Amino acid sequence: MSDVQQYLLKTDSDKAGAGQVAKRTAEKLGSKEVSLIEVVQSLGEYINDEDSSIRSKAVTYLSQVISALPDATLSRQQVQVLCQFLCDRIEDGGALGGLRKLQSLGRFNQEMVILTFRALVKHFQDLMLRPHSQRLQILELLNDLMFKHRVALKSLGDEAIVGITDLVSGEKDPRSLMIIFSLLRVIMVEWNLGSHAETLFNSVFCYFPITFRPPPDDPSRITAQDLKTRLRNCISASSLFAPFAFPQLIEKLDSTSPNVKKDVLQTLGACVSSYSQSVVSNYSITIWDSLKYEILNVQEEDLAEEALLAVQAVAAKLSKGLTSTSQTTHLARYIRPITKECNEQLREPQHKQAKPVGQILSSLATSSTVALYLVVKAVVPPLMTLYQGTDNMANQRALLEVLVQLYNAAVALDQTSGTSLSSTDIEHPLVSFKDRFLDLYSQALMGTPTEEVSSRVVALTGLLRLCQLRNYLQNNEIGMIVQYLDEIVLTEDPAGRDEVRNEAIQALVELSKLKPNLILEITFPAFMAKLPDQSINEQTNYITTLEGLARLSAERSTSDTLIRRLLNKLEGVLQTDRSADYVQALLSTIDFVLSRRDLSADPNLSSYHERIVVALVRRAALASFGSGPQVLTEGPTLEILGRLVGKIIGACDEHQRRSIALETYTLFTQDEVPFIPVPYRHHVPDKQRLTMILSAWILAGVGTAAATLYTLPHGNSDLEKLLVELTRLAAVETIPTIRQYTLRQIALLVNRASPSDVDAAALGIMQNPSRIAQPNAGPAMDATPVVFWIAKAMLLRLSSSQEILDHVLSLLSDERCGSASARGFGTLLASDELVSKEHGAVIRLLFKQRVFGICSSRIAADFRVANVTAKPNYLVALSGILKHVPTAIMMMEINTLIPLLLQSLDLPDQEVKAATIESLVGISQQSPGAIEGHMSMLVGRLLQAAADPEDNIARVRYNALQCLQIFPRRIKESVLLPFRSTVVRGILPALDDPKRHARKAAIIARIRSNVMFEIFLDVTQRTGVHTAFKMSTVTNVTSSSAFESHISSLSPHTTTIISFLTPWAVPCAQMSLILKTLASSYPPQDPPTVTFLSLDAEALPDISESYDVTAVPFLVIQRDGKVLEKVSGSDAARLREAVERHAGKGGNTGKVGLPPALEVEKRPEEDEASQTPAQPDTNGQTGNLSKYAPGANDPATAPEMSSTQGQAEEIETRLQELVKAAPVMLFMKGTPSSPQCGFSRTIVGILREKGVRYGFFNIVSLFYPELGCDGRHSLADEDVRSGMKTFSDWPTFPQLYAGGEFVGGLDILREELESNPDFFAPYVAAPKGQGGMAAPEAQKQPPTAST
């Protein structure tokens, strides 16, 4: 049986087998076993068969054979013969794959390109009737020809233009359109369009605007934005489109859809930026007239921003190459009506048009220096006249804001150009106004009453902008402004409002970057003089002064001076020895300043070492013996000093740190008689023992340089003896702070030392703490914390993990120390400030997962056999571990944990109960199915915890209510339904909880339990996909170099799936199987579109840390070096969904398989302008390609792309827009003037009483002019009502939104106002009676009923 016969037999039932047959034939051709002519002749009877399907299969066989051949196999003559053969058979189908392969070969010449193209055009009517998969192949072949043989196609001239537009017309599938828009843009940009401009424009504009929304399971992963971008590039491709584009785009600005309007505005901006200057100048005034409404009558902030960008784009285009400020230029003619409109609007600033006017002027002025000149000359003189003629503070503030906007533009131009405006040939338009502006802003800042916060902030911003404009103010003028700012910070009483003071400090920070000398000469002396030298009283506000100084330390020069002066100030305060709080504040400020610097490269590091590390530590040590300031013997002071000391030591070099390590316990006092190190002493006074805080920080700071170099009494430097001594000190210590720092020293020593030097001794101490007891040692010992800190130190580096955990777990059943041991488990996984990587601690990447895996299974097993008195110990221990374990790790042992967590809810320990419920909250969200079988026990316990404020702390009650809130959204309704009435009744007592946040949580939980149960179906297992090709596999990466090499070899379009595993973690085996299964569903491609990698997380720690891997299994999805998503755990459904979200479904190349957009070379404007412009059809017809626009009755081949303006948006998108239609949005029954329910009437009354600027939405009539609509919208009442209920997760109306965030109903609003009377402060409009701007319908009401 011949190969072709085998292929025909298998192709319908076994595509993979048929593909292998074609591959074998190709191998025979390559080895000369058969000739090409023999292969073609073997097709003879089949390619002439009367059955078209047999002919198609035969041609497909030949195409697959050609595709499998190496590139160098075919000669030029063979390529030509095959090309002719496939072109002759193109109508039979199957030829396209072969032609794609042939055109990729170097021997495919211009004659073959033309032959192929004409074959496609000749049969285009038949080809367009084919299924979409075949039509897509045609487009891909066209794309290949345009990419590699563009010159040959271009030589066909009009024939190519008409032929390509015929071939691409009428498509609606997103995948096809992505290629079509790319193809047509090449023609539009690079070819001479002649009389085809309108035809080409209409061929793409018929798809505008794009309202496509991909379905959730769309394998192509094409987004609406992808389509919008490519379509926008086509519309803006040629200036010849201007007569058609601008009128139609402007017409579409009347759309009621914000999404459509945004698309129009962005496309307008793209056209302006792309079209020639002369063309844009013809339409500039028309464009402004169409855009000004969007800016001056703001309905949507983002629409106003897009309109401003378009206004700026016109000015930038007309400014290109312009150096003249003449009033006859295109730019001047464009700006003139805009500034005239702005001046008219500013005559009545109380109408709140000042802000948009300022934005318009700023957008214009930022476009070029010439535009800034024209705007300033036209606007500033009349604006100054208006300012002088009004006494109204609000009007003055509005006009000042406009001036600030102009200075913003000037500063932006100054910074963008790199040279000051005063150094250009164009006269600086603001120079002549400098003195007037300086006086005006100074008077507004210092002469305005302090309670006029808004006006003063505007004035302050204006003065800062004057300073930021290069070469504008003299140093003495900037110095005067600095003095104003100093006075505000140091002398003014903010009366409870710090806005002006904060803005003044921030302005000083900005000036410190521009004029550091002025800050050093003026501000620092003023601030330092404000700080007390000796005693302080309650009225001394040194905190604000120090905060200001700290924030001013951003620059090196200022911070150096500040630290010197603060250290001098500290010296003076220590001599008086009176105020520990003041000393702590000074030390904290120094610590803050140094934390913002790279101390390792600081030239002053040695000075800091001497003045802070050596001098202050020595003084603190001597003070503990009574020979120094006693403020340095207080615990909080020593902690701040220790943190500062550790920071400085950590920046020292290795040699310095080794030297410092010798002073860990002597504290730089070898030459001082009074001081004796604490270790190896008994009955040490409290103040001396507190120096162990400093010792701990020194030990942390020196890092691994410490080794075993410790200077101790009698020359003792034996590490084991030191551990024994520190253990003794910790065991008998009664002051918690000292004990904590002693335990940290033990952990640092054990963790950082070589295992061979310390592990045996550490294990000995941990397993037999009684060995440290000594005669006459003093108080009774409690060695349990020592055991757990030693265990922590060794577990961090995963040393003897099993042995250590076996020991500490065995302590839980010990009657003497079981309870204390249970509390110690919280120490094992908790992060610690000193025992950290920063301080040289060895912390293995996955130690938390290792510890949790061993402990959880052992605790569960031992709990079952433990006696009654010991059982609580296991539950407390489990709670301590879970508190510090990521949810992803916890979910791996969920079935083991649930029964224990339920019993933990019965413990009296409130912290344990709170932590347990927090764990249950995470489980409910991540894996609700795990708790569904335990609802009968869980619901009652949670209700009891939520409703009993006498026995449960607020955290317990709130967490319980949070958990009850989650159930209706995550647990199946059939499971939760039997408990609904119990929950509704049980939450009633919580409605009177003394804590407001608990009451709010109770209300939400009760409502959800009552009416809002949702059904969440389990994700079903998807069946496998059969393909005709070899499947992808998982590549195991064993080294960092192999990983880097693999990643660097990938295309920017390749999606990379990186799986981090370990051989010891059980879930990793499941992940490995899942990953192999997923990989097998993706066919390999060249270049690859998706690749799967597997790494051992512990063997390659550098790579793991770079991706923040904290638990395994861990999946990272990235493309072009950017991480797209991370997934932790081995949940098959989540993993598959994540991979398919970014790589498409297996067996489908999706968007990943689409070719990238073709690159184009845009011609100079003069070349483009030389083409004959097309004129619009006077009859209003769209041209001979308008028939190809998708029609309403066309059969859908994919999720449809609408070109009809009035089609309804998706409900969720609409609701997202609605809730942001005004700063405060009320969804009510009726209107403010005629509410149709009591609750709506009450909320309206509250909003009026508070003077809130709000918009409303009548859910009964759906009349919402707040979106600029003069009639009823097409959405049905029930759609909006039900949609809002789901969108807000709230079942009733009215519903209130503030700042786009859901507040709640009437009850929640009252709760908010009760706890925070200023809740509506950010949304208060003008004084009562002036009304608001949110809803035109509301503005039609009498003033007393307005918003």
PDB file of N, CA, C and O in Angstrom, residues 102-136:
ATOM      1  N   LEU A 102       6.556  26.873   1.109  1.00  0.00           N
ATOM      2  CA  LEU A 102       7.352  27.243  -0.054  1.00  0.00           C
ATOM      3  C   LEU A 102       7.768  28.711   0.011  1.00  0.00           C
ATOM      4  O   LEU A 102       8.923  29.047  -0.304  1.00  0.00           O
ATOM      5  N   GLN A 103       6.846  29.607   0.422  1.00  0.00           N
ATOM      6  CA  GLN A 103       7.188  31.030   0.427  1.00  0.00           C
ATOM      7  C   GLN A 103       8.253  31.372   1.452  1.00  0.00           C
ATOM      8  O   GLN A 103       8.905  32.419   1.355  1.00  0.00           O
ATOM      9  N   SER A 104       8.440  30.482   2.428  1.00  0.00           N
ATOM     10  CA  SER A 104       9.465  30.735   3.448  1.00  0.00           C
ATOM     11  C   SER A 104      10.866  30.379   2.955  1.00  0.00           C
ATOM     12  O   SER A 104      11.850  30.707   3.622  1.00  0.00           O
ATOM     13  N   LEU A 105      10.949  29.703   1.786  1.00  0.00           N
ATOM     14  CA  LEU A 105      12.238  29.269   1.264  1.00  0.00           C
ATOM     15  C   LEU A 105      12.916  30.388   0.484  1.00  0.00           C
ATOM     16  O   LEU A 105      12.259  31.239  -0.133  1.00  0.00           O
ATOM     17  N   GLY A 106      14.238  30.395   0.498  1.00  0.00           N
ATOM     18  CA  GLY A 106      14.986  31.437  -0.193  1.00  0.00           C
ATOM     19  C   GLY A 106      14.838  31.391  -1.698  1.00  0.00           C
ATOM     20  O   GLY A 106      15.088  32.375  -2.383  1.00  0.00           O
ATOM     21  N   ARG A 107      14.436  30.243  -2.231  1.00  0.00           N
ATOM     22  CA  ARG A 107      14.306  30.087  -3.683  1.00  0.00           C
ATOM     23  C   ARG A 107      12.942  30.533  -4.208  1.00  0.00           C
ATOM     24  O   ARG A 107      12.655  30.373  -5.381  1.00  0.00           O
ATOM     25  N   PHE A 108      12.103  31.036  -3.343  1.00  0.00           N
ATOM     26  CA  PHE A 108      10.774  31.493  -3.735  1.00  0.00           C
ATOM     27  C   PHE A 108      10.925  32.926  -4.245  1.00  0.00           C
ATOM     28  O   PHE A 108      11.106  33.867  -3.476  1.00  0.00           O
ATOM     29  N   ASN A 109      10.827  33.132  -5.572  1.00  0.00           N
ATOM     30  CA  ASN A 109      11.146  34.425  -6.159  1.00  0.00           C
ATOM     31  C   ASN A 109       9.898  35.279  -6.398  1.00  0.00           C
ATOM     32  O   ASN A 109       8.772  34.865  -6.109  1.00  0.00           O
ATOM     33  N   GLN A 110      10.099  36.465  -6.974  1.00  0.00           N
ATOM     34  CA  GLN A 110       9.007  37.417  -7.185  1.00  0.00           C
ATOM     35  C   GLN A 110       7.932  36.851  -8.107  1.00  0.00           C
ATOM     36  O   GLN A 110       6.747  37.069  -7.894  1.00  0.00           O
ATOM     37  N   GLU A 111       8.346  36.100  -9.112  1.00  0.00           N
ATOM     38  CA  GLU A 111       7.373  35.503 -10.030  1.00  0.00           C
ATOM     39  C   GLU A 111       6.443  34.560  -9.293  1.00  0.00           C
ATOM     40  O   GLU A 111       5.224  34.545  -9.542  1.00  0.00           O
ATOM     41  N   MET A 112       6.975  33.768  -8.368  1.00  0.00           N
ATOM     42  CA  MET A 112       6.145  32.838  -7.599  1.00  0.00           C
ATOM     43  C   MET A 112       5.220  33.591  -6.638  1.00  0.00           C
ATOM     44  O   MET A 112       4.087  33.164  -6.392  1.00  0.00           O
ATOM     45  N   VAL A 113       5.707  34.711  -6.072  1.00  0.00           N
ATOM     46  CA  VAL A 113       4.863  35.528  -5.188  1.00  0.00           C
ATOM     47  C   VAL A 113       3.638  36.005  -5.944  1.00  0.00           C
ATOM     48  O   VAL A 113       2.493  35.894  -5.467  1.00  0.00           O
ATOM     49  N   ILE A 114       3.870  36.545  -7.145  1.00  0.00           N
ATOM     50  CA  ILE A 114       2.757  37.064  -7.937  1.00  0.00           C
ATOM     51  C   ILE A 114       1.812  35.939  -8.332  1.00  0.00           C
ATOM     52  O   ILE A 114       0.584  36.090  -8.308  1.00  0.00           O
ATOM     53  N   LEU A 115       2.381  34.796  -8.696  1.00  0.00           N
ATOM     54  CA  LEU A 115       1.563  33.637  -9.061  1.00  0.00           C
ATOM     55  C   LEU A 115       0.660  33.230  -7.893  1.00  0.00           C
ATOM     56  O   LEU A 115      -0.545  32.992  -8.074  1.00  0.00           O
ATOM     57  N   THR A 116       1.240  33.155  -6.725  1.00  0.00           N
ATOM     58  CA  THR A 116       0.476  32.756  -5.534  1.00  0.00           C
ATOM     59  C   THR A 116      -0.609  33.778  -5.224  1.00  0.00           C
ATOM     60  O   THR A 116      -1.775  33.423  -4.953  1.00  0.00           O
ATOM     61  N   PHE A 117      -0.252  35.051  -5.260  1.00  0.00           N
ATOM     62  CA  PHE A 117      -1.219  36.094  -4.934  1.00  0.00           C
ATOM     63  C   PHE A 117      -2.386  36.088  -5.908  1.00  0.00           C
ATOM     64  O   PHE A 117      -3.556  36.177  -5.516  1.00  0.00           O
ATOM     65  N   ARG A 118      -2.096  35.951  -7.193  1.00  0.00           N
ATOM     66  CA  ARG A 118      -3.170  35.972  -8.194  1.00  0.00           C
ATOM     67  C   ARG A 118      -4.062  34.746  -8.082  1.00  0.00           C
ATOM     68  O   ARG A 118      -5.259  34.817  -8.347  1.00  0.00           O
ATOM     69  N   ALA A 119      -3.480  33.625  -7.652  1.00  0.00           N
ATOM     70  CA  ALA A 119      -4.306  32.430  -7.438  1.00  0.00           C
ATOM     71  C   ALA A 119      -5.290  32.660  -6.297  1.00  0.00           C
ATOM     72  O   ALA A 119      -6.454  32.252  -6.360  1.00  0.00           O
ATOM     73  N   LEU A 120      -4.818  33.323  -5.247  1.00  0.00           N
ATOM     74  CA  LEU A 120      -5.702  33.620  -4.118  1.00  0.00           C
ATOM     75  C   LEU A 120      -6.825  34.564  -4.554  1.00  0.00           C
ATOM     76  O   LEU A 120      -7.995  34.358  -4.217  1.00  0.00           O
ATOM     77  N   VAL A 121      -6.457  35.595  -5.297  1.00  0.00           N
ATOM     78  CA  VAL A 121      -7.451  36.574  -5.724  1.00  0.00           C
ATOM     79  C   VAL A 121      -8.455  35.948  -6.684  1.00  0.00           C
ATOM     80  O   VAL A 121      -9.667  36.212  -6.610  1.00  0.00           O
ATOM     81  N   LYS A 122      -7.967  35.097  -7.586  1.00  0.00           N
ATOM     82  CA  LYS A 122      -8.841  34.475  -8.584  1.00  0.00           C
ATOM     83  C   LYS A 122      -9.941  33.651  -7.929  1.00  0.00           C
ATOM     84  O   LYS A 122     -11.086  33.634  -8.400  1.00  0.00           O
ATOM     85  N   HIS A 123      -9.592  32.991  -6.828  1.00  0.00           N
ATOM     86  CA  HIS A 123     -10.549  32.087  -6.195  1.00  0.00           C
ATOM     87  C   HIS A 123     -11.092  32.655  -4.875  1.00  0.00           C
ATOM     88  O   HIS A 123     -11.597  31.900  -4.049  1.00  0.00           O
ATOM     89  N   PHE A 124     -10.988  34.001  -4.686  1.00  0.00           N
ATOM     90  CA  PHE A 124     -11.307  34.534  -3.365  1.00  0.00           C
ATOM     91  C   PHE A 124     -12.779  34.322  -2.995  1.00  0.00           C
ATOM     92  O   PHE A 124     -13.112  34.093  -1.839  1.00  0.00           O
ATOM     93  N   GLN A 125     -13.671  34.368  -4.012  1.00  0.00           N
ATOM     94  CA  GLN A 125     -15.090  34.199  -3.672  1.00  0.00           C
ATOM     95  C   GLN A 125     -15.362  32.789  -3.145  1.00  0.00           C
ATOM     96  O   GLN A 125     -16.118  32.602  -2.193  1.00  0.00           O
ATOM     97  N   ASP A 126     -14.715  31.811  -3.739  1.00  0.00           N
ATOM     98  CA  ASP A 126     -14.863  30.446  -3.248  1.00  0.00           C
ATOM     99  C   ASP A 126     -14.171  30.283  -1.899  1.00  0.00           C
ATOM    100  O   ASP A 126     -14.696  29.649  -0.986  1.00  0.00           O
ATOM    101  N   LEU A 127     -12.986  30.872  -1.755  1.00  0.00           N
ATOM    102  CA  LEU A 127     -12.228  30.722  -0.515  1.00  0.00           C
ATOM    103  C   LEU A 127     -12.943  31.378   0.670  1.00  0.00           C
ATOM    104  O   LEU A 127     -12.865  30.904   1.807  1.00  0.00           O
ATOM    105  N   MET A 128     -13.638  32.486   0.427  1.00  0.00           N
ATOM    106  CA  MET A 128     -14.317  33.185   1.514  1.00  0.00           C
ATOM    107  C   MET A 128     -15.509  32.403   2.064  1.00  0.00           C
ATOM    108  O   MET A 128     -16.037  32.724   3.123  1.00  0.00           O
ATOM    109  N   LEU A 129     -15.945  31.381   1.317  1.00  0.00           N
ATOM    110  CA  LEU A 129     -17.049  30.553   1.796  1.00  0.00           C
ATOM    111  C   LEU A 129     -16.564  29.383   2.642  1.00  0.00           C
ATOM    112  O   LEU A 129     -17.368  28.613   3.168  1.00  0.00           O
ATOM    113  N   ARG A 130     -15.236  29.228   2.741  1.00  0.00           N
ATOM    114  CA  ARG A 130     -14.678  28.119   3.500  1.00  0.00           C
ATOM    115  C   ARG A 130     -14.870  28.329   5.000  1.00  0.00           C
ATOM    116  O   ARG A 130     -15.116  29.448   5.463  1.00  0.00           O
ATOM    117  N   PRO A 131     -14.716  27.274   5.801  1.00  0.00           N
ATOM    118  CA  PRO A 131     -14.761  27.431   7.263  1.00  0.00           C
ATOM    119  C   PRO A 131     -13.683  28.408   7.728  1.00  0.00           C
ATOM    120  O   PRO A 131     -12.687  28.643   7.050  1.00  0.00           O
ATOM    121  N   HIS A 132     -13.904  28.946   8.926  1.00  0.00           N
ATOM    122  CA  HIS A 132     -12.986  29.981   9.405  1.00  0.00           C
ATOM    123  C   HIS A 132     -11.551  29.503   9.492  1.00  0.00           C
ATOM    124  O   HIS A 132     -10.607  30.260   9.212  1.00  0.00           O
ATOM    125  N   SER A 133     -11.327  28.255   9.872  1.00  0.00           N
ATOM    126  CA  SER A 133      -9.957  27.763  10.006  1.00  0.00           C
ATOM    127  C   SER A 133      -9.209  27.879   8.689  1.00  0.00           C
ATOM    128  O   SER A 133      -8.010  28.194   8.656  1.00  0.00           O
ATOM    129  N   GLN A 134      -9.897  27.615   7.549  1.00  0.00           N
ATOM    130  CA  GLN A 134      -9.248  27.726   6.247  1.00  0.00           C
ATOM    131  C   GLN A 134      -9.092  29.188   5.836  1.00  0.00           C
ATOM    132  O   GLN A 134      -8.088  29.571   5.230  1.00  0.00           O
ATOM    133  N   ARG A 135     -10.079  30.023   6.172  1.00  0.00           N
ATOM    134  CA  ARG A 135      -9.947  31.458   5.871  1.00  0.00           C
ATOM    135  C   ARG A 135      -8.772  32.060   6.650  1.00  0.00           C
ATOM    136  O   ARG A 135      -8.057  32.920   6.144  1.00  0.00           O
ATOM    137  N   LEU A 136      -8.600  31.592   7.856  1.00  0.00           N
ATOM    138  CA  LEU A 136      -7.479  32.079   8.658  1.00  0.00           C
ATOM    139  C   LEU A 136      -6.154  31.691   8.023  1.00  0.00           C
ATOM    140  O   LEU A 136      -5.199  32.473   8.031  1.00  0.00           O
TER     141      LEU A 136
END
